[in-house]
Short mmCIF file of N, CA and C and ligand atoms in Angstrom, two decimals:
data_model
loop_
_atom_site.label_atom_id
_atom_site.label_comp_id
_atom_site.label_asym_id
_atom_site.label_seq_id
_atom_site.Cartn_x
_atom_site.Cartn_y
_atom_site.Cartn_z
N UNK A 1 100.40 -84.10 -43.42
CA UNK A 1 101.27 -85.21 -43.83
C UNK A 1 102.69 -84.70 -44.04
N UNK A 2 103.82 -85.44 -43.38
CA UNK A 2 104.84 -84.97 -44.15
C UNK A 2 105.62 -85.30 -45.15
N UNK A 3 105.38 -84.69 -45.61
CA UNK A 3 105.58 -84.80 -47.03
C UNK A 3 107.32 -85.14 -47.59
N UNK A 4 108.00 -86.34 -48.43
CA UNK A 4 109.03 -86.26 -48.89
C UNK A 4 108.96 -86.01 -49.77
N UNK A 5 109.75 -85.28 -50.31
CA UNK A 5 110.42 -84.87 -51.81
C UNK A 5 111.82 -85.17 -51.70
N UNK A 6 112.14 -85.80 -52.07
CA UNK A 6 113.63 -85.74 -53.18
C UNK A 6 113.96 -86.99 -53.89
N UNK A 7 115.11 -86.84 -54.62
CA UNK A 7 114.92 -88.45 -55.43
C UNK A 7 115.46 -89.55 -55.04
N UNK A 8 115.54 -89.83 -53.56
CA UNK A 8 116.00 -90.63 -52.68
C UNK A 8 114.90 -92.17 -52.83
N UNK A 9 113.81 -90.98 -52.31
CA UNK A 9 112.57 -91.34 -51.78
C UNK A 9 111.24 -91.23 -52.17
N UNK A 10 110.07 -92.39 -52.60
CA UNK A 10 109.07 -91.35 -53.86
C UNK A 10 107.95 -90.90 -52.95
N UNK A 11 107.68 -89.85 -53.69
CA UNK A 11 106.58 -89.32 -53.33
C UNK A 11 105.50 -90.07 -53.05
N UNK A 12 104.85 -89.66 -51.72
CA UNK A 12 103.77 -90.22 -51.51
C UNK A 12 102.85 -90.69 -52.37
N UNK A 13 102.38 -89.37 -53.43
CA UNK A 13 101.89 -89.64 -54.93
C UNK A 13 101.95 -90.93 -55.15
N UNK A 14 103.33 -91.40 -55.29
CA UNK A 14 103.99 -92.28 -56.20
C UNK A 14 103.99 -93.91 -55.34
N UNK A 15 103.34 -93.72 -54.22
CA UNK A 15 103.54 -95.36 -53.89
C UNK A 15 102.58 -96.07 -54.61
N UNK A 16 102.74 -97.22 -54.40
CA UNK A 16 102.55 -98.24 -55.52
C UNK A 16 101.99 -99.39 -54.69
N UNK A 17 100.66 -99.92 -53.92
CA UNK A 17 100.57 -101.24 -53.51
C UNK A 17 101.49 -102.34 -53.88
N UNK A 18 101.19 -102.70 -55.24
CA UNK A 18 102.40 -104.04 -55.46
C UNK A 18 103.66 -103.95 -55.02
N UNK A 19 104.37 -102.92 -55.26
CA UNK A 19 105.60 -102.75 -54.98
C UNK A 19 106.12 -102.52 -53.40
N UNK A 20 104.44 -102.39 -52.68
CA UNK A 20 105.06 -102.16 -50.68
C UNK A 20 104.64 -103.68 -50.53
N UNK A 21 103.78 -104.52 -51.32
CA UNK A 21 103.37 -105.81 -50.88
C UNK A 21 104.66 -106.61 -51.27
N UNK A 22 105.09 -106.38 -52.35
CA UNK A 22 106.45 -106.90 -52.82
C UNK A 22 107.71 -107.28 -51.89
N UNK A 23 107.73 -105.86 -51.15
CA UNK A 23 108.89 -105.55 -50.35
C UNK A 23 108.74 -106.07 -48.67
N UNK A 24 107.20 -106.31 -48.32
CA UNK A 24 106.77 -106.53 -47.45
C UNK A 24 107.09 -108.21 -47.30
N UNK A 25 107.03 -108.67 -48.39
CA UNK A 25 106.64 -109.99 -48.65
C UNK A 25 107.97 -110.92 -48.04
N UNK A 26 109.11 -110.37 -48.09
CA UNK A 26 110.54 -111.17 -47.86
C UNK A 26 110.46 -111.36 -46.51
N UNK A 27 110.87 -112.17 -45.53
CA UNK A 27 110.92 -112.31 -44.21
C UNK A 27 111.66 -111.27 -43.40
N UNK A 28 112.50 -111.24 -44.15
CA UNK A 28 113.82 -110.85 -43.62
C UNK A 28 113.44 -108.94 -43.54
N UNK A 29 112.74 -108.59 -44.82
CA UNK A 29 112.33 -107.15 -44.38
C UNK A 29 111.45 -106.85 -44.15
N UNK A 30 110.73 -108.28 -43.30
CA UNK A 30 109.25 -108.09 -42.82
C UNK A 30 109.96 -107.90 -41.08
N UNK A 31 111.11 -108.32 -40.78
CA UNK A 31 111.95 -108.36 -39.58
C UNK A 31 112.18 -107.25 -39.75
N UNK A 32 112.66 -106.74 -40.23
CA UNK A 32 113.56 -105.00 -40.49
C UNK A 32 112.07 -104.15 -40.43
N UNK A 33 111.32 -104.10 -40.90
CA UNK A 33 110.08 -103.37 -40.77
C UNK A 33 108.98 -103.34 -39.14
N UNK A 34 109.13 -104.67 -38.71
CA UNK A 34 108.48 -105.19 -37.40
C UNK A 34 109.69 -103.87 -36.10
N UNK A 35 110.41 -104.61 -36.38
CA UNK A 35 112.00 -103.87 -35.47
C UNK A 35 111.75 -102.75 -35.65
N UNK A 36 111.84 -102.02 -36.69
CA UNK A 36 111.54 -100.37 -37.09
C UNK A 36 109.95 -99.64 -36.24
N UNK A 37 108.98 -100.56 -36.39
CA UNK A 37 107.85 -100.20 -35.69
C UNK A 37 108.42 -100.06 -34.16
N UNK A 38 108.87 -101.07 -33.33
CA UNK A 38 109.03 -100.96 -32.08
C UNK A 38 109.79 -99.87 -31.81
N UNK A 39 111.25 -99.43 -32.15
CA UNK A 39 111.60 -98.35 -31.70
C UNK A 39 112.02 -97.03 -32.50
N UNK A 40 110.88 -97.04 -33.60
CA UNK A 40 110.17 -95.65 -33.86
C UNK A 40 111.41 -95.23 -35.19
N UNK A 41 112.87 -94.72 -34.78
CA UNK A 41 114.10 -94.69 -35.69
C UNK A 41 114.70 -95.22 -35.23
N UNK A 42 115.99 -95.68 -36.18
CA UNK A 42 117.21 -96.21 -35.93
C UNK A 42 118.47 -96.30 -36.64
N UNK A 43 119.88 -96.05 -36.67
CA UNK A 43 120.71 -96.04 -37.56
C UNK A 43 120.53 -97.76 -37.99
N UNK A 44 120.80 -97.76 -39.42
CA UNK A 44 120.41 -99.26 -39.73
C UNK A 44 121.84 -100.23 -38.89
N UNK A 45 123.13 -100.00 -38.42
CA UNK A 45 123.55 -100.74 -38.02
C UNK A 45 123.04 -101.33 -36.42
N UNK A 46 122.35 -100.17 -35.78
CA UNK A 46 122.06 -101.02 -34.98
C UNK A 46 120.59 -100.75 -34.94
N UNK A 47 119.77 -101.18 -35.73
CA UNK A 47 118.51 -101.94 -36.15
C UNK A 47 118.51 -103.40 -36.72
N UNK A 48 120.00 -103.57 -37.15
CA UNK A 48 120.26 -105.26 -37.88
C UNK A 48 120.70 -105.64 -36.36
N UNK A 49 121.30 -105.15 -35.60
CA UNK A 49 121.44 -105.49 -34.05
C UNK A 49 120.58 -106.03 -33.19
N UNK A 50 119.36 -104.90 -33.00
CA UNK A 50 117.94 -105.17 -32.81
C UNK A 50 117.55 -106.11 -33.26
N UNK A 51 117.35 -106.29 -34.88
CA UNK A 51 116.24 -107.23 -35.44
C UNK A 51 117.16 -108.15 -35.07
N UNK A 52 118.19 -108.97 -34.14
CA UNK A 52 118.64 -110.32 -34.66
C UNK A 52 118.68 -110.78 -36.03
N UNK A 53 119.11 -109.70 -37.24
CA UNK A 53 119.38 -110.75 -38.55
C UNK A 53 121.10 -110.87 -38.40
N UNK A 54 121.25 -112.10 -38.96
CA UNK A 54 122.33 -112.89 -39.58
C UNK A 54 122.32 -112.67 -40.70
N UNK A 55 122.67 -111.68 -41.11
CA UNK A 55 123.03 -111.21 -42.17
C UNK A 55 124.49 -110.10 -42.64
N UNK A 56 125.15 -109.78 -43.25
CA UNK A 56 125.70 -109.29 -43.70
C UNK A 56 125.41 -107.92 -44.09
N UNK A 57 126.61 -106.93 -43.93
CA UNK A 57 125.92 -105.55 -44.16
C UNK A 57 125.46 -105.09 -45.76
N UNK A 58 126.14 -106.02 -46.67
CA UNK A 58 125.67 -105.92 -48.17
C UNK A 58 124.06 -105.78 -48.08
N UNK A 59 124.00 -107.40 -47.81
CA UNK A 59 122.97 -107.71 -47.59
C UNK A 59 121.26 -106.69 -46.92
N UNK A 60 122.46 -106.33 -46.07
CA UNK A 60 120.98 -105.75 -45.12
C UNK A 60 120.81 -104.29 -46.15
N UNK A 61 121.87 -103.82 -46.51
CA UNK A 61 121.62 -102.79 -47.45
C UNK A 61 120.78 -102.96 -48.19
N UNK A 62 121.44 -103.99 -49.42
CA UNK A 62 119.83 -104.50 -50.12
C UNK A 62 118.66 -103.93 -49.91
N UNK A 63 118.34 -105.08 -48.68
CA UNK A 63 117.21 -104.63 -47.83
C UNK A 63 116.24 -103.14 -47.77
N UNK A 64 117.24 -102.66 -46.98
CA UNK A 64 117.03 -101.33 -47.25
C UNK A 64 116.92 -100.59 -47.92
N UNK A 65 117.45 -100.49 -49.13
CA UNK A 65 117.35 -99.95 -50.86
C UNK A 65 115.74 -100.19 -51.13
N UNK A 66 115.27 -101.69 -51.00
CA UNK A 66 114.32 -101.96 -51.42
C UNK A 66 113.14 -101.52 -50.10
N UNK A 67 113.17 -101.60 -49.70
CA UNK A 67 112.32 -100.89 -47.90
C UNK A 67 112.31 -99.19 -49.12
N UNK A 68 113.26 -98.66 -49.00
CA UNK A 68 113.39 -97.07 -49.19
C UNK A 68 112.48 -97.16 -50.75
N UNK A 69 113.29 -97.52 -51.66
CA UNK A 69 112.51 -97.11 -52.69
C UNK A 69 111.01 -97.71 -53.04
N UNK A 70 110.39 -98.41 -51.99
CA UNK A 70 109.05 -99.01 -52.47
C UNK A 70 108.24 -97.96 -50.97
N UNK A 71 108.88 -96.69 -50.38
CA UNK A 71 108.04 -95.70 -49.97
C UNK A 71 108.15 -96.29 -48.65
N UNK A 72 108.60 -97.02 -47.55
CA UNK A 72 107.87 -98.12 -46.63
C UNK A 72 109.16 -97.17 -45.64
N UNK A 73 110.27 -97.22 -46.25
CA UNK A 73 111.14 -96.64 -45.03
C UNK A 73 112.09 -95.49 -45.62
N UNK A 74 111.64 -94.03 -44.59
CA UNK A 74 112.60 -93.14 -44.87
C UNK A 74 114.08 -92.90 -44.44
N UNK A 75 115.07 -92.59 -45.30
CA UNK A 75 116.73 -92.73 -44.48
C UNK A 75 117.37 -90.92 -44.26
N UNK A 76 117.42 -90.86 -43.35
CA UNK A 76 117.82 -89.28 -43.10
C UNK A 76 118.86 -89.46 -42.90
N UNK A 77 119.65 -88.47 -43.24
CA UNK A 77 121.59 -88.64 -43.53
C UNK A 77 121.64 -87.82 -41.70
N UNK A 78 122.55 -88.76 -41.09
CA UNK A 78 122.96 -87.48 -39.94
C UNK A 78 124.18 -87.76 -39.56
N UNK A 79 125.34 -87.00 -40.15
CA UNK A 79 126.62 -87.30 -39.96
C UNK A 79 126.94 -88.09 -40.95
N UNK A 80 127.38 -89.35 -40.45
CA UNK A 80 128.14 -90.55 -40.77
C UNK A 80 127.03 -91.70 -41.04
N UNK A 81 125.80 -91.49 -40.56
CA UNK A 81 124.74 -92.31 -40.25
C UNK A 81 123.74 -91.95 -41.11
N UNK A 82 122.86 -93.31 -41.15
CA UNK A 82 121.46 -92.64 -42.07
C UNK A 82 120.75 -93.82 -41.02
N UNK A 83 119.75 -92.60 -40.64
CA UNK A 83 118.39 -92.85 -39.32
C UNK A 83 117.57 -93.29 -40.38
N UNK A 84 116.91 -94.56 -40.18
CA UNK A 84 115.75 -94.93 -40.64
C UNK A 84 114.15 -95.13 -39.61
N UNK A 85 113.28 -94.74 -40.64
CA UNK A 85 112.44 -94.55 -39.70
C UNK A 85 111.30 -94.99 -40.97
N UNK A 86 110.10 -95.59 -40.42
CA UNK A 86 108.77 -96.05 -41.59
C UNK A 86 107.99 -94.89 -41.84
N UNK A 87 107.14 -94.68 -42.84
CA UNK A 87 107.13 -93.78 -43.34
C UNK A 87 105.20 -93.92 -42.81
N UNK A 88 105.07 -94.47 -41.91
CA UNK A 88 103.80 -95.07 -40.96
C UNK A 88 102.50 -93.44 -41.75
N UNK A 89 102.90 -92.32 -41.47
CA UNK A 89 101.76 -91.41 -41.87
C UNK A 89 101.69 -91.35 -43.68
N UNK A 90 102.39 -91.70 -44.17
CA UNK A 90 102.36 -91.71 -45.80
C UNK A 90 101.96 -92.85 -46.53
N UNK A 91 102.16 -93.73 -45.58
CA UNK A 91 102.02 -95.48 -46.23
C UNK A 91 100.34 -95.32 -45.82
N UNK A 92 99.79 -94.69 -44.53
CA UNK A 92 98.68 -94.86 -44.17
C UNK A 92 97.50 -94.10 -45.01
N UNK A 93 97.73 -92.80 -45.36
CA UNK A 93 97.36 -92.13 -46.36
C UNK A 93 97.25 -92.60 -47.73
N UNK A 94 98.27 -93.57 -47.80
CA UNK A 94 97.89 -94.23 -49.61
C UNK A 94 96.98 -95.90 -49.23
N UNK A 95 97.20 -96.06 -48.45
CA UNK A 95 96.26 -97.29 -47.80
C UNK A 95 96.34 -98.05 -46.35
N UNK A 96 94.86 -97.12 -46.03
CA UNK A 96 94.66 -96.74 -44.84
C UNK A 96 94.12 -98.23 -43.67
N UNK A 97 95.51 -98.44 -42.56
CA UNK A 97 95.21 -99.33 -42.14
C UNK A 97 96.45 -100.88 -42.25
N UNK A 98 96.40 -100.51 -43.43
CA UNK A 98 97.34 -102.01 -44.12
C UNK A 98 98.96 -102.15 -43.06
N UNK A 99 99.66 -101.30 -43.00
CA UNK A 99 100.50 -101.30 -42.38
C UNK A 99 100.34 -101.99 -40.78
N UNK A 100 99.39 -101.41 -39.91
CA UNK A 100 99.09 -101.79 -38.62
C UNK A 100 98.51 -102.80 -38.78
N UNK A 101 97.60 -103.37 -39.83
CA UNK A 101 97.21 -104.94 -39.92
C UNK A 101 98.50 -105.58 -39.78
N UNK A 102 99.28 -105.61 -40.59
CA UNK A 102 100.66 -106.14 -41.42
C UNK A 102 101.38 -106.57 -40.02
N UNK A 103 101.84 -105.15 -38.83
CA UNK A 103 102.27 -105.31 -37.99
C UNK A 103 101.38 -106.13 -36.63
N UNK A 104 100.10 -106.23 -37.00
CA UNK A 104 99.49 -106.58 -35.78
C UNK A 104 99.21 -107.89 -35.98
N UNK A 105 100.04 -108.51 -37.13
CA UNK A 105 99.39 -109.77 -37.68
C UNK A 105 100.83 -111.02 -37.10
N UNK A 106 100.20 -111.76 -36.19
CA UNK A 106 101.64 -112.76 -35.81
C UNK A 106 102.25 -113.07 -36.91
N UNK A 107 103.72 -113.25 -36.49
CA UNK A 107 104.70 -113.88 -37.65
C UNK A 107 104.52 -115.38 -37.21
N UNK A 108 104.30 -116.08 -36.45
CA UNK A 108 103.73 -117.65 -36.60
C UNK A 108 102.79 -117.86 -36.43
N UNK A 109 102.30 -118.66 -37.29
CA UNK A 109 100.85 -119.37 -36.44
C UNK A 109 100.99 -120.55 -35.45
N UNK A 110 100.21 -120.87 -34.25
CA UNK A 110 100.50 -122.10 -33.68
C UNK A 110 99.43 -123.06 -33.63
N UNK A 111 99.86 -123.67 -33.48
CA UNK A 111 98.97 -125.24 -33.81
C UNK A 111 98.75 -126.02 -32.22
N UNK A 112 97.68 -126.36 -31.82
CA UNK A 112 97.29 -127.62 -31.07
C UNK A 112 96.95 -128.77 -31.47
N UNK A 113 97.41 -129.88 -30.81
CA UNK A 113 96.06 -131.01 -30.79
C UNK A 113 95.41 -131.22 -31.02
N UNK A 114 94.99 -131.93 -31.71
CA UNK A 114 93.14 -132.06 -31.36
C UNK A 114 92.82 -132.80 -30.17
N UNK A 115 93.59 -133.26 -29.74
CA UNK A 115 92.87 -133.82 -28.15
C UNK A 115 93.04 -133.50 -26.97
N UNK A 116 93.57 -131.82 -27.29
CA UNK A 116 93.30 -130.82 -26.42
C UNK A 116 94.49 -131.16 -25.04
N UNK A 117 95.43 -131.84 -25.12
CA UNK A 117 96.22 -132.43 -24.44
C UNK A 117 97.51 -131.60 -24.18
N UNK A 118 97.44 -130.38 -24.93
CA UNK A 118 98.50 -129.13 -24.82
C UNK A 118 99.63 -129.24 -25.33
N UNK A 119 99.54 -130.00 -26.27
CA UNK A 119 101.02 -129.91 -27.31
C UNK A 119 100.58 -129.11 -28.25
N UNK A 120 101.95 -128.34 -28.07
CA UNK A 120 101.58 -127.15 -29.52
C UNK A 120 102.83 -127.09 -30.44
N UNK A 121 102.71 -126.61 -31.67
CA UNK A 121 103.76 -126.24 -32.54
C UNK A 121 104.20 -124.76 -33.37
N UNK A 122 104.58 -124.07 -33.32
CA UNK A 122 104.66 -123.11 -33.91
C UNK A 122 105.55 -122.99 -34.98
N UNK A 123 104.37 -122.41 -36.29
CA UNK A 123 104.85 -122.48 -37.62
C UNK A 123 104.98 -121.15 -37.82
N UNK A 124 106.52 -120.87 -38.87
CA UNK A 124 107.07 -119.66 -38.82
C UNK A 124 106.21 -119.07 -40.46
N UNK A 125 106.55 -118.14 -40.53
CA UNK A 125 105.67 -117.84 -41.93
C UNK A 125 106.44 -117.98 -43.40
N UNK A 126 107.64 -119.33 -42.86
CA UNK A 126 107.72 -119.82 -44.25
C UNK A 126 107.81 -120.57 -44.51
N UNK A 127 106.63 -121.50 -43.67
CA UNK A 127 106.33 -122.97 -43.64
C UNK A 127 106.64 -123.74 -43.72
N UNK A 128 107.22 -123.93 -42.44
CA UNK A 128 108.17 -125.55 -42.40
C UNK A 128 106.91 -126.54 -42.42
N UNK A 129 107.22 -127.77 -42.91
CA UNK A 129 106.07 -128.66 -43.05
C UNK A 129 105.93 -129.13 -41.13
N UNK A 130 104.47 -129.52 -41.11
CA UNK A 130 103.92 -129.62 -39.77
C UNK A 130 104.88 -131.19 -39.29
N UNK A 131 105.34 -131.57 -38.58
CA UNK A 131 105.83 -132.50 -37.58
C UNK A 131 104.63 -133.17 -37.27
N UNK A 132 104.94 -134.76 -37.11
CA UNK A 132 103.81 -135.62 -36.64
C UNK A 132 103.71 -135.54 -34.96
N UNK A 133 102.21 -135.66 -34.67
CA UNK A 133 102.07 -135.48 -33.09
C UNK A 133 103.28 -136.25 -32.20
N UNK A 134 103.17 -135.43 -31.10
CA UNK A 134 104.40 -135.99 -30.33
C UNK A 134 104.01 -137.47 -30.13
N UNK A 135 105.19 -138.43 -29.34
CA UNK A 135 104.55 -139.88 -29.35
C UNK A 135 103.66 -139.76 -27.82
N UNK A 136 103.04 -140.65 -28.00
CA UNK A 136 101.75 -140.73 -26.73
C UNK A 136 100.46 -139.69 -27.09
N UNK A 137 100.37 -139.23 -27.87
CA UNK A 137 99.27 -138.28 -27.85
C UNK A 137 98.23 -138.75 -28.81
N UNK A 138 96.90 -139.17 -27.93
CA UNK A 138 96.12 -139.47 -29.02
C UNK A 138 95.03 -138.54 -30.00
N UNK A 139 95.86 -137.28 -30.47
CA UNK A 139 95.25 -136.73 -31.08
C UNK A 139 95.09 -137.01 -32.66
N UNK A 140 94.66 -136.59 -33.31
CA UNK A 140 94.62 -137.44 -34.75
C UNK A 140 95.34 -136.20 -35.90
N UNK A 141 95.55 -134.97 -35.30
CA UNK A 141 96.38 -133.73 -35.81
C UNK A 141 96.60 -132.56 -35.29
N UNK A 142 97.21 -131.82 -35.98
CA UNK A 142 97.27 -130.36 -35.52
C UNK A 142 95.74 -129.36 -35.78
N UNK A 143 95.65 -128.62 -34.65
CA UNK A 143 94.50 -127.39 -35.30
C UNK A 143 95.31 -126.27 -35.01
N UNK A 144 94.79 -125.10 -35.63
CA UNK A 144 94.88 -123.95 -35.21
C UNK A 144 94.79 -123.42 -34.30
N UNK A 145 95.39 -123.12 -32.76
CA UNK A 145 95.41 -123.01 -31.92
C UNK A 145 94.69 -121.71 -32.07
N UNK A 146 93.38 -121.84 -30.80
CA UNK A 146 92.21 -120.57 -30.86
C UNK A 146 93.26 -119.50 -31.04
N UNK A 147 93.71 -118.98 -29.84
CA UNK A 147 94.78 -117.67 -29.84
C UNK A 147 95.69 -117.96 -29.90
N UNK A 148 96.68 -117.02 -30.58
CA UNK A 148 98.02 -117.15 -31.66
C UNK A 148 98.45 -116.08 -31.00
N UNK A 149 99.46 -116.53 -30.23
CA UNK A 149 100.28 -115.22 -29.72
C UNK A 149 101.00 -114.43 -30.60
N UNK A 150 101.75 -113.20 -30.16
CA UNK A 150 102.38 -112.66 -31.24
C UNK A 150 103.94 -113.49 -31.13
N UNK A 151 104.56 -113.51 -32.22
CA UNK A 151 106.55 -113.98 -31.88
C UNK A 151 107.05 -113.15 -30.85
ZN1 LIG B 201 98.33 -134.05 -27.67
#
């Protein structure tokens, strides 16, 4: 395992479930965390590039403060830059699995018909209320569409 030490960043020891479910929980650094999986490191300015957030660099800092100190993302100083990268072998070691669920889990769910007529809707994971069936469709609601692609 590799191991961090310093007081940047806590010790593996020291992660805390509530506090990675906590940090996991916001959309916005569930985006910053998804983005980070795909291309492995990244200087955070252009990882807010990547992830498409509309956000502000205060902001995304935030972010990141809270990513870093709840164990989930490490920041290596290089130069002028700090490379972030998930901390994927340490998070897995304190609970094994949760992370690759987390990431393998769609950010919408989508919805069909019930009368199988191929209108679908896709709900983001911070629940916009469901829309009434399109007009002409005599289905009587939305289901859970069998397979849920990923976003
Ligand atoms: Zn329909």
């Amino acid at each position: 395992m590799d191991e961090v030490r310093d007081d940047r960043h806590p010790a593996t020891a020291d992660l805390r479930l509530p506090r990675v479910l906590a940090a996991l929980a916001d959309p916005v650094r569930l985006t910053i965390v998804r983005a980070l999986a795909e291309v492995g490191e990244s200087p955070g300015t252009e990882l807010q590039r990547l992830a498409r957030l509309q956000i502000g660099r205060t902001t995304f800092s935030h972010h990141q403060r809270v990513l870093r100190e709840a164990g989930i993302v490490r920041e290596r100083i290089h130069g002028p830059q700090r490379i972030l990268s998930l901390r994927l072998a340490d998070l897995d070691a304190c609970f094994p699995g949760l992370l690759k669920a987390i990431l393998d889990s769609p950010s919408a769910l989508t919805y069909e018909c019930d009368a199988g007529c191929g209108h679908r809707w896709s709900a983001d994971v911070e629940g916009h209320r469901m829309p009434p069936l399109p007009g002409g469709c005599p289905g009587a609601g939305w289901r859970l569409a069998a397979e849920t692609p990923h976003a």
